[in-house]
mmCIF file with all atom_site columns, C-alpha atoms and ligand atoms in Angstrom:
data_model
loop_
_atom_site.group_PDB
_atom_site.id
_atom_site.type_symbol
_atom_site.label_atom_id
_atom_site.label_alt_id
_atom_site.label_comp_id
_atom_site.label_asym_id
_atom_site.label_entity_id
_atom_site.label_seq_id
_atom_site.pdbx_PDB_ins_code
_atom_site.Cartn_x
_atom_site.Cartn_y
_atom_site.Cartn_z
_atom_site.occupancy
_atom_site.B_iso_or_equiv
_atom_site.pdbx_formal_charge
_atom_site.auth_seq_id
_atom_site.auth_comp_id
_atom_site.auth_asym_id
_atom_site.auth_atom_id
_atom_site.pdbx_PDB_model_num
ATOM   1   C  CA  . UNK A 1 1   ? -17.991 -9.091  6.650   1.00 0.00 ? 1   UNK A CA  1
ATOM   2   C  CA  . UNK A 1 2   ? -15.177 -8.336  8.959   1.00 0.00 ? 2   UNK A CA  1
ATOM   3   C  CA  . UNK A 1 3   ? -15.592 -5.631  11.901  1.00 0.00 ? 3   UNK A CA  1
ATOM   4   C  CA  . UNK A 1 4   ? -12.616 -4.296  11.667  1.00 0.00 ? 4   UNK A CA  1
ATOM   5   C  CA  . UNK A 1 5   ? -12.874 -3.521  8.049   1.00 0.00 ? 5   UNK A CA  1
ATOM   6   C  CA  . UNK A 1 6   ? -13.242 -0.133  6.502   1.00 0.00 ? 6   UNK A CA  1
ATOM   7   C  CA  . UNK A 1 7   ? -14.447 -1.016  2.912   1.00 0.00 ? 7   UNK A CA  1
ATOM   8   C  CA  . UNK A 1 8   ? -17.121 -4.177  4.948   1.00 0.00 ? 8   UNK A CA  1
ATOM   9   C  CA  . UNK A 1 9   ? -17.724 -0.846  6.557   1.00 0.00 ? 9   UNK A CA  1
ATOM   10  C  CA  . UNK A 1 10  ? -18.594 1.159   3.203   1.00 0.00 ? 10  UNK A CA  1
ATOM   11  C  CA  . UNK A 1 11  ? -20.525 -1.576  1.819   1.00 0.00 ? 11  UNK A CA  1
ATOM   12  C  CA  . UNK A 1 12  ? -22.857 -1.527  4.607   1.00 0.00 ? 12  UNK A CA  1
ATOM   13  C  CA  . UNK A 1 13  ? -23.268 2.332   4.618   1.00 0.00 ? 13  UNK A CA  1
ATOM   14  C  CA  . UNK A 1 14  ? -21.424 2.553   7.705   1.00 0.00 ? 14  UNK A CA  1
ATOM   15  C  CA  . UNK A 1 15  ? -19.294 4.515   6.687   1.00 0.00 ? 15  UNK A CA  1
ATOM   16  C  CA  . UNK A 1 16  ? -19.784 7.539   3.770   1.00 0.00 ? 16  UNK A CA  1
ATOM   17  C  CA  . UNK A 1 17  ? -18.792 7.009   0.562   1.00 0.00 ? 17  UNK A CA  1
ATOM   18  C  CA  . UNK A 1 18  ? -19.242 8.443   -3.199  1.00 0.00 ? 18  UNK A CA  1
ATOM   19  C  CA  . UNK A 1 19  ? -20.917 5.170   -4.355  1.00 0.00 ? 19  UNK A CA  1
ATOM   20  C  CA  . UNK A 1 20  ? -20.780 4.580   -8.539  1.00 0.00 ? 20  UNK A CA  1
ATOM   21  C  CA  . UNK A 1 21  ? -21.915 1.319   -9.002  1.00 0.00 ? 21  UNK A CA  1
ATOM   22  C  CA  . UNK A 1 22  ? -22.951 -1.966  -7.418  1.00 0.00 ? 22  UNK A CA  1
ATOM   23  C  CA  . UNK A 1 23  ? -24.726 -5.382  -8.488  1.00 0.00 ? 23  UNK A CA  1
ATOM   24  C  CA  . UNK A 1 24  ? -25.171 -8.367  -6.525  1.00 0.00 ? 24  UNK A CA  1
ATOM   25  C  CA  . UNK A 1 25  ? -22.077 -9.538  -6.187  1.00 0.00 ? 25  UNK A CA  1
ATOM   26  C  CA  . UNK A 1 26  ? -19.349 -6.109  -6.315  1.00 0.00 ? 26  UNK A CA  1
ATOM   27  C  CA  . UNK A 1 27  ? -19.274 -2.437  -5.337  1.00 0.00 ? 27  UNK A CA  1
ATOM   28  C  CA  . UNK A 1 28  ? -17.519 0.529   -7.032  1.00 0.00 ? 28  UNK A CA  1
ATOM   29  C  CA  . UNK A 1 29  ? -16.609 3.568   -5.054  1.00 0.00 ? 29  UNK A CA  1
ATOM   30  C  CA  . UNK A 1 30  ? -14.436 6.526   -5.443  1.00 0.00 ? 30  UNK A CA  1
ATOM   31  C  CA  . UNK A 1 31  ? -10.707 6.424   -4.055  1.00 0.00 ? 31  UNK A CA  1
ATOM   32  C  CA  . UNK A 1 32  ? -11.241 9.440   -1.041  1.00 0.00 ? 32  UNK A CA  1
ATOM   33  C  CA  . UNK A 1 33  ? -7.310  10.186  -1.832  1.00 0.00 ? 33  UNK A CA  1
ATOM   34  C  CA  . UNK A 1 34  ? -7.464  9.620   -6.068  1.00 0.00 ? 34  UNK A CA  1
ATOM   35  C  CA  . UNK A 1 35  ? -4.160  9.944   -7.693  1.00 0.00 ? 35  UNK A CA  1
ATOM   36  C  CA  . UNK A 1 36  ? -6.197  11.329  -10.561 1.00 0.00 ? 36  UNK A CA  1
ATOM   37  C  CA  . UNK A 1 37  ? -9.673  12.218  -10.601 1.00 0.00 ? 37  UNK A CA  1
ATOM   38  C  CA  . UNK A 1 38  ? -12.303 9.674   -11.204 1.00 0.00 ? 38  UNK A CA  1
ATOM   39  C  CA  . UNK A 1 39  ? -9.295  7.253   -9.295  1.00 0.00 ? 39  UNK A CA  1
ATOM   40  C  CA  . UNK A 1 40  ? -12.119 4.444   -7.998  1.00 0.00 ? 40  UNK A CA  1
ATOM   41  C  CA  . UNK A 1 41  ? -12.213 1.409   -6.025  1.00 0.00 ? 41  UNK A CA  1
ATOM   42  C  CA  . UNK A 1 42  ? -14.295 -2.182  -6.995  1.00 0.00 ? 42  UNK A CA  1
ATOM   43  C  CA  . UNK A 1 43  ? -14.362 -4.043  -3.949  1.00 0.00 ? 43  UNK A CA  1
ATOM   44  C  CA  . UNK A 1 44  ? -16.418 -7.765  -3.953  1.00 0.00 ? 44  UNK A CA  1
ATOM   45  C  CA  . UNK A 1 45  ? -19.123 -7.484  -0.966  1.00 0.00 ? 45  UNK A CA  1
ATOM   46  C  CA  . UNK A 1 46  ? -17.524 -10.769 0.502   1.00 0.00 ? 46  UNK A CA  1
ATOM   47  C  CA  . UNK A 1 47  ? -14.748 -10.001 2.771   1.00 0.00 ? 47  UNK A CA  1
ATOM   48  C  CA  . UNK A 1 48  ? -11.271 -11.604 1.152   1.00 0.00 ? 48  UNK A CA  1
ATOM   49  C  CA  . UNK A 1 49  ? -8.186  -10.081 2.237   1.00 0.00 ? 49  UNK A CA  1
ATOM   50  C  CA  . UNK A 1 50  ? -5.919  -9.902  -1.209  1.00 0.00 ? 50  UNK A CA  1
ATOM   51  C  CA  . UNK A 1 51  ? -5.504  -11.836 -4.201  1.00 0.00 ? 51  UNK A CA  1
ATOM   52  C  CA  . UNK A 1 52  ? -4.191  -15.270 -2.250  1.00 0.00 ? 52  UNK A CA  1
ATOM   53  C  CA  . UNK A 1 53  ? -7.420  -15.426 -0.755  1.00 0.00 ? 53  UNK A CA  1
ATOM   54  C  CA  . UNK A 1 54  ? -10.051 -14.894 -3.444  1.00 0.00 ? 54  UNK A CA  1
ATOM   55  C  CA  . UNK A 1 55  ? -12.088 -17.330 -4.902  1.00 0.00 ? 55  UNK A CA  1
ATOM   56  C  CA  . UNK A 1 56  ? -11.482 -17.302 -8.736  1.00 0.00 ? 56  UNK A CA  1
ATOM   57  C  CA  . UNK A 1 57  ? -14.949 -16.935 -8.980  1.00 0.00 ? 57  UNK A CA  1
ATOM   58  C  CA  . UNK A 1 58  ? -15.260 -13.837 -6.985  1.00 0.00 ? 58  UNK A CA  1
ATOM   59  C  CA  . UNK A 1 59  ? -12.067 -12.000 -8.612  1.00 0.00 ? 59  UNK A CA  1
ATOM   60  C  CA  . UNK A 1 60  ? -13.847 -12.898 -12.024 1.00 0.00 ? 60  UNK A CA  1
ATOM   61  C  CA  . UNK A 1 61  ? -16.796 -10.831 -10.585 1.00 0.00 ? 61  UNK A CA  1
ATOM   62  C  CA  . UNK A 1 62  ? -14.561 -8.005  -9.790  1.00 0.00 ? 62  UNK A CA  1
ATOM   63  C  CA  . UNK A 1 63  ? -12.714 -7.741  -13.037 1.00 0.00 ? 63  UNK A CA  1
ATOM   64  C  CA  . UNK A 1 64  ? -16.150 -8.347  -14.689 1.00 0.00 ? 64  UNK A CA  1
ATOM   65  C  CA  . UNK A 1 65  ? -17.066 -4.840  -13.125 1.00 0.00 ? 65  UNK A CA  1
ATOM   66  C  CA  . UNK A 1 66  ? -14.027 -3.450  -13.108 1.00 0.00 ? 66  UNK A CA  1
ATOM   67  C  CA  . UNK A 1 67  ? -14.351 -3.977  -17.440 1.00 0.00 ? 67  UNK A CA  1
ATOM   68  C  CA  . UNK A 1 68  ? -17.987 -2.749  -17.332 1.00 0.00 ? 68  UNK A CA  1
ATOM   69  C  CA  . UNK A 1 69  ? -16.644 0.833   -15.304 1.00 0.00 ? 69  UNK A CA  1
ATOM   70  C  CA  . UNK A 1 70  ? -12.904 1.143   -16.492 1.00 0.00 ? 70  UNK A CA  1
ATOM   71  C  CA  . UNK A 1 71  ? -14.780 3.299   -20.106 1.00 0.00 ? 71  UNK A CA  1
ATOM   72  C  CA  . UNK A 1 72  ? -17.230 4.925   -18.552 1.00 0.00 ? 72  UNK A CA  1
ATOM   73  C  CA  . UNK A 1 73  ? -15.340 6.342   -16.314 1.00 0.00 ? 73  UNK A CA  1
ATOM   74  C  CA  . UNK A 1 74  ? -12.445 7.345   -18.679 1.00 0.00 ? 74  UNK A CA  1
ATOM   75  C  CA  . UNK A 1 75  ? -15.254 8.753   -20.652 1.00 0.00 ? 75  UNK A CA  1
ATOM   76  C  CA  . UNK A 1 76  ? -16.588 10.912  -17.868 1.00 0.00 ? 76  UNK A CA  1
ATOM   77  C  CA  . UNK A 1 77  ? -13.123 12.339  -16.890 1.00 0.00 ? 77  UNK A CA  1
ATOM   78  C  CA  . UNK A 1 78  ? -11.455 13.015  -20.445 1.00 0.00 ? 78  UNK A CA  1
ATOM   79  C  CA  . UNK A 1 79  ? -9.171  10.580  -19.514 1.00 0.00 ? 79  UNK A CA  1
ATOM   80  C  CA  . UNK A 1 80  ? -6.886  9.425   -22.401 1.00 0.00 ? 80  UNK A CA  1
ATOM   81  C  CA  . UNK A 1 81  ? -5.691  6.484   -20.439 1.00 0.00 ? 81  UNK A CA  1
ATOM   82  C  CA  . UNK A 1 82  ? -6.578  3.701   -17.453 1.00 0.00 ? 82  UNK A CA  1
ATOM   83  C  CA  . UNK A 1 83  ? -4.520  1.901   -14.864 1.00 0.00 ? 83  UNK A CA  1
ATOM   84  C  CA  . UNK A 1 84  ? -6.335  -1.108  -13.318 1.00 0.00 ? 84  UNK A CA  1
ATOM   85  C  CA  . UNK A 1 85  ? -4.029  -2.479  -10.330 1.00 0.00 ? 85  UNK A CA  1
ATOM   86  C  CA  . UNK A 1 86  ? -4.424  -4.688  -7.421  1.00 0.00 ? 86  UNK A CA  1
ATOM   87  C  CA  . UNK A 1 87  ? -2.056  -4.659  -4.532  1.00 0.00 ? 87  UNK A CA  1
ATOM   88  C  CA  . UNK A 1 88  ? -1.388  -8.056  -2.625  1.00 0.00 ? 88  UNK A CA  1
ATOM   89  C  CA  . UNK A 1 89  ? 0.816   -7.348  0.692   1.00 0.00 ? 89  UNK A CA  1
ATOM   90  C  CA  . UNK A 1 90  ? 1.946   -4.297  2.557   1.00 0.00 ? 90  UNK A CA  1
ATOM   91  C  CA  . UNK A 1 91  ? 5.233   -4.784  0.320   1.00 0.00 ? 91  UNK A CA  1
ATOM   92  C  CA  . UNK A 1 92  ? 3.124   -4.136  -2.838  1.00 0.00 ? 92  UNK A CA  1
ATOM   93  C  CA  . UNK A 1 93  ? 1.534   -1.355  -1.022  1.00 0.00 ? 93  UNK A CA  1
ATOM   94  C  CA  . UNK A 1 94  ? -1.333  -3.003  0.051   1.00 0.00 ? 94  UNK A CA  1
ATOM   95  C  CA  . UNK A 1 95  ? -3.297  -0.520  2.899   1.00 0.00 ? 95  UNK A CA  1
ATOM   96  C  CA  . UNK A 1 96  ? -6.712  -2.432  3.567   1.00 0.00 ? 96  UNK A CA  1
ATOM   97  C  CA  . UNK A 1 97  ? -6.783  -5.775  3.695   1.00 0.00 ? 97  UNK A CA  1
ATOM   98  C  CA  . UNK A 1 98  ? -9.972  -5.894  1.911   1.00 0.00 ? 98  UNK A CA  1
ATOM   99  C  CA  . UNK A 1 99  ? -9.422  -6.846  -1.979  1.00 0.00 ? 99  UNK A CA  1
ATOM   100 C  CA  . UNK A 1 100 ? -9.635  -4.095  -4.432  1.00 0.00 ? 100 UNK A CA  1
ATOM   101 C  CA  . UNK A 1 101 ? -8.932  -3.230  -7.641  1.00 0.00 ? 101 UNK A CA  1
ATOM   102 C  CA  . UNK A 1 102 ? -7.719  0.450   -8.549  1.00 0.00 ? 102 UNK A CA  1
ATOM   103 C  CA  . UNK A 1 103 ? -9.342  2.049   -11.428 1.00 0.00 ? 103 UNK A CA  1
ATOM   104 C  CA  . UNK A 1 104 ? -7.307  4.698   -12.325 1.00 0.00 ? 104 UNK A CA  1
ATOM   105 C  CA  . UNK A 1 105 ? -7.736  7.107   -15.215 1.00 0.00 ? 105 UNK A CA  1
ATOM   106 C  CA  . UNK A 1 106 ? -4.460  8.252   -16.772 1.00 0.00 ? 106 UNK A CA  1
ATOM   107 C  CA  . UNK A 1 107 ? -3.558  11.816  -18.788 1.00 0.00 ? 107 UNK A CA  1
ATOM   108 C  CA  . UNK A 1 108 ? -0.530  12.180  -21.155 1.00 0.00 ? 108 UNK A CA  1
ATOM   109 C  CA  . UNK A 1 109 ? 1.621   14.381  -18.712 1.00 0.00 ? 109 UNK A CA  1
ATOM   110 C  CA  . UNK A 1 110 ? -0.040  13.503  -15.550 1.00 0.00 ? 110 UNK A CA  1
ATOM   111 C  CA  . UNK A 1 111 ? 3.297   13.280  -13.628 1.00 0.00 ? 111 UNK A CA  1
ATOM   112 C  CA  . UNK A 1 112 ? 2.512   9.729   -12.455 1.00 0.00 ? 112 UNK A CA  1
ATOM   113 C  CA  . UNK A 1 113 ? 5.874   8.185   -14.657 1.00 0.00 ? 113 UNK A CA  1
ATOM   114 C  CA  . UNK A 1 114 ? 5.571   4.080   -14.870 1.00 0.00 ? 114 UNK A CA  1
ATOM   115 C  CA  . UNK A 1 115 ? 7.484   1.907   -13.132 1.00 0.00 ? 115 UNK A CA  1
ATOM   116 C  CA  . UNK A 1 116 ? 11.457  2.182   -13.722 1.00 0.00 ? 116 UNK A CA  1
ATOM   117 C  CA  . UNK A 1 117 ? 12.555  -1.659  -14.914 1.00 0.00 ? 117 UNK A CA  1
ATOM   118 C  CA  . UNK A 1 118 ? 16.054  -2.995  -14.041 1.00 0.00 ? 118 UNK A CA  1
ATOM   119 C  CA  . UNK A 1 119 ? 17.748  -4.859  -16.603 1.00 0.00 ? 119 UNK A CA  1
ATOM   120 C  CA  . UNK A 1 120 ? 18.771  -8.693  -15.326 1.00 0.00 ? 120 UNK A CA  1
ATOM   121 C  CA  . UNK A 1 121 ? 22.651  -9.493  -15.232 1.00 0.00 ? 121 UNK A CA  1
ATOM   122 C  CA  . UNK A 1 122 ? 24.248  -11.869 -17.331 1.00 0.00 ? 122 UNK A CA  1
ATOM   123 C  CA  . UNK A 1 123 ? 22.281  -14.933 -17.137 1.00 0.00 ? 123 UNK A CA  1
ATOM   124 C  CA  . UNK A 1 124 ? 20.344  -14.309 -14.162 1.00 0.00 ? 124 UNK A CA  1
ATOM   125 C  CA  . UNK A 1 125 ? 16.714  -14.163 -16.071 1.00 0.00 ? 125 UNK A CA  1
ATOM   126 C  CA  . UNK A 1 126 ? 16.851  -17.962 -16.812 1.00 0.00 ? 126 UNK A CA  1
ATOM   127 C  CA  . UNK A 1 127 ? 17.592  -18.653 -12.889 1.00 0.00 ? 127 UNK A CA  1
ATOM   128 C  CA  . UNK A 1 128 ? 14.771  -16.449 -12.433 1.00 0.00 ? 128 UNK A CA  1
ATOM   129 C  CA  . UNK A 1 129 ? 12.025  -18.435 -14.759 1.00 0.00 ? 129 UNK A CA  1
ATOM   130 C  CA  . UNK A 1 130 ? 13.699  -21.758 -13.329 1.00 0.00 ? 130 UNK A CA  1
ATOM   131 C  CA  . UNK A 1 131 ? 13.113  -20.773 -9.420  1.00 0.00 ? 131 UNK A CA  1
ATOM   132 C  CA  . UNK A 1 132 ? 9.576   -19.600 -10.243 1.00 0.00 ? 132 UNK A CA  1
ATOM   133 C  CA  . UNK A 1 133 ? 9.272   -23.310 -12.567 1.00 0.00 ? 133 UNK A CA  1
ATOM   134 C  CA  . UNK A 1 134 ? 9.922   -24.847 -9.066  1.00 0.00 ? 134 UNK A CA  1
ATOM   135 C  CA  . UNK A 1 135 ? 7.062   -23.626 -8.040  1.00 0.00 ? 135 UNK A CA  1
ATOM   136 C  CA  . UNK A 1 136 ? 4.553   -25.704 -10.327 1.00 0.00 ? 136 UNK A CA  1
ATOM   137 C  CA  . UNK A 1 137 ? 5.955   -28.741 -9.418  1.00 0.00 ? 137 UNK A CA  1
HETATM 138 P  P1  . LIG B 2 .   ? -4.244  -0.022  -1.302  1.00 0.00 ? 1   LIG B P1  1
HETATM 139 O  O1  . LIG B 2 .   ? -3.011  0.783   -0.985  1.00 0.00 ? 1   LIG B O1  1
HETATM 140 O  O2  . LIG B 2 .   ? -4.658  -0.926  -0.156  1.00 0.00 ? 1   LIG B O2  1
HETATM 141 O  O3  . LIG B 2 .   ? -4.148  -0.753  -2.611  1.00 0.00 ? 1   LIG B O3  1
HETATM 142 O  O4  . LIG B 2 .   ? -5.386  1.025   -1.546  1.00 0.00 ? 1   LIG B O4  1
HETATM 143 C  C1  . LIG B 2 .   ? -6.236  1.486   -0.536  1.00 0.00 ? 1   LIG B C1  1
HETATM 144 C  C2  . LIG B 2 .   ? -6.932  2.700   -1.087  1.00 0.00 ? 1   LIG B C2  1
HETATM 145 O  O5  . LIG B 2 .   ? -8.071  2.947   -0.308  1.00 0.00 ? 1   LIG B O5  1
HETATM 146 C  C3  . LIG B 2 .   ? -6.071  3.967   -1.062  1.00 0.00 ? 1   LIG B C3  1
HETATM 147 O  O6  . LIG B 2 .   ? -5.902  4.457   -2.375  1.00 0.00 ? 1   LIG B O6  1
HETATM 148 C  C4  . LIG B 2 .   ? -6.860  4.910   -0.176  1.00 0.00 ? 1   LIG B C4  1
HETATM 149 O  O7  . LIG B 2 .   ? -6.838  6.239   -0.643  1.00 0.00 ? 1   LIG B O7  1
HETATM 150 C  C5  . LIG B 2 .   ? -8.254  4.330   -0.195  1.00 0.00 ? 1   LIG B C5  1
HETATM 151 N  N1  . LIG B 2 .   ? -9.007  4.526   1.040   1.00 0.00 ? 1   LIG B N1  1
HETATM 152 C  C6  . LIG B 2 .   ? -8.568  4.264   2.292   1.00 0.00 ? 1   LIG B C6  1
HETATM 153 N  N2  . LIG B 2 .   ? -9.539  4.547   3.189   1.00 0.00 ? 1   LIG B N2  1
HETATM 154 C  C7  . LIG B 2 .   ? -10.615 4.965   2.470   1.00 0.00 ? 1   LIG B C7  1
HETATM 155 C  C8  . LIG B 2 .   ? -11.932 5.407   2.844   1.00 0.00 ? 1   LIG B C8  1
HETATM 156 O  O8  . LIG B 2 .   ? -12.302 5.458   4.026   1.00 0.00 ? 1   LIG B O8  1
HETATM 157 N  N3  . LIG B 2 .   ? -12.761 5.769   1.825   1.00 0.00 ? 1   LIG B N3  1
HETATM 158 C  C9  . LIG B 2 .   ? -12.384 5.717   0.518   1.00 0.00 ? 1   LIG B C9  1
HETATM 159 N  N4  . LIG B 2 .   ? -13.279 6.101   -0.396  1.00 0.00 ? 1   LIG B N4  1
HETATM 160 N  N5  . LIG B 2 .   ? -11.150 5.324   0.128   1.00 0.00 ? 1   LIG B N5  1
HETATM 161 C  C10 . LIG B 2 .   ? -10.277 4.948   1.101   1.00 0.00 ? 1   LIG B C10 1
HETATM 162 ZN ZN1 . LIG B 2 .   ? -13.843 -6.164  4.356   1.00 0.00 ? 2   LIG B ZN1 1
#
């Protein structure tokens, strides 16, 4: 648990929040500002900041919720699609530094487009793979 932390803060009914699930180990929560309706938030109850932190364990936990929730809650809201998202960084649009993934339901026509792709130049997605091959060794 970290003071400073709004969704260690939720977890510990500190702060309000439209609670839909929790077990031992994860909590579920609606998104206050939902780009669709039914837009929720799992969270683990151990503080980890993003994605680089996370035991594997612990991110199996969430996605283990985030599987049990992600129909139900498309169910619920008609949805006819779901978005499941976690964002690592303020780059990536990361807000709270709390790990969480996004549950979002999706409907054809929504106005939320996907991402626009970029095609790679002449070549450049084989320097690509081999910079991110440096990596592993
Ligand atoms: P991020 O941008 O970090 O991936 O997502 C943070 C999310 O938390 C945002 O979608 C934002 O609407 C939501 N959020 C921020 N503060 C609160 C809060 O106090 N309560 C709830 N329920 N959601 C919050
Ligand atoms: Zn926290």
């Amino acid at each position: 648990m970290e003071n400073s932390c709004i969704f260690c803060s939720i977890i510990k009914g500190e702060i309000p929040a439209q609670k839909i699930f929790e077990d031992e180990d994860t909590f579920a929560f609606l998104d206050v500002h939902p780009i669709n309706r039914g837009h929720t938030l799992v969270v683990p109850k151990i503080h980890y900041a993003n994605i680089y932190e996370v035991p594997d364990d612990v991110l199996a936990k969430i996605m283990h919720t985030v599987r049990f929730l992600a129909p139900k809650i498309k169910q619920a809201v008609g949805a006819e699609g779901i978005n499941i998202g976690i964002n690592n960084d303020k780059a990536a649009g990361q807000l709270v530094f709390h790990i969480h993934a996004h549950i979002i339901p999706r409907f054809e026509g929504d106005g939320h487009a996907h991402w626009h792709g970029n095609p790679y130049q002449d070549g450049e997605i084989t320097t690509i793979r081999d910079i991110i091959g440096q990596e592993f060794k």
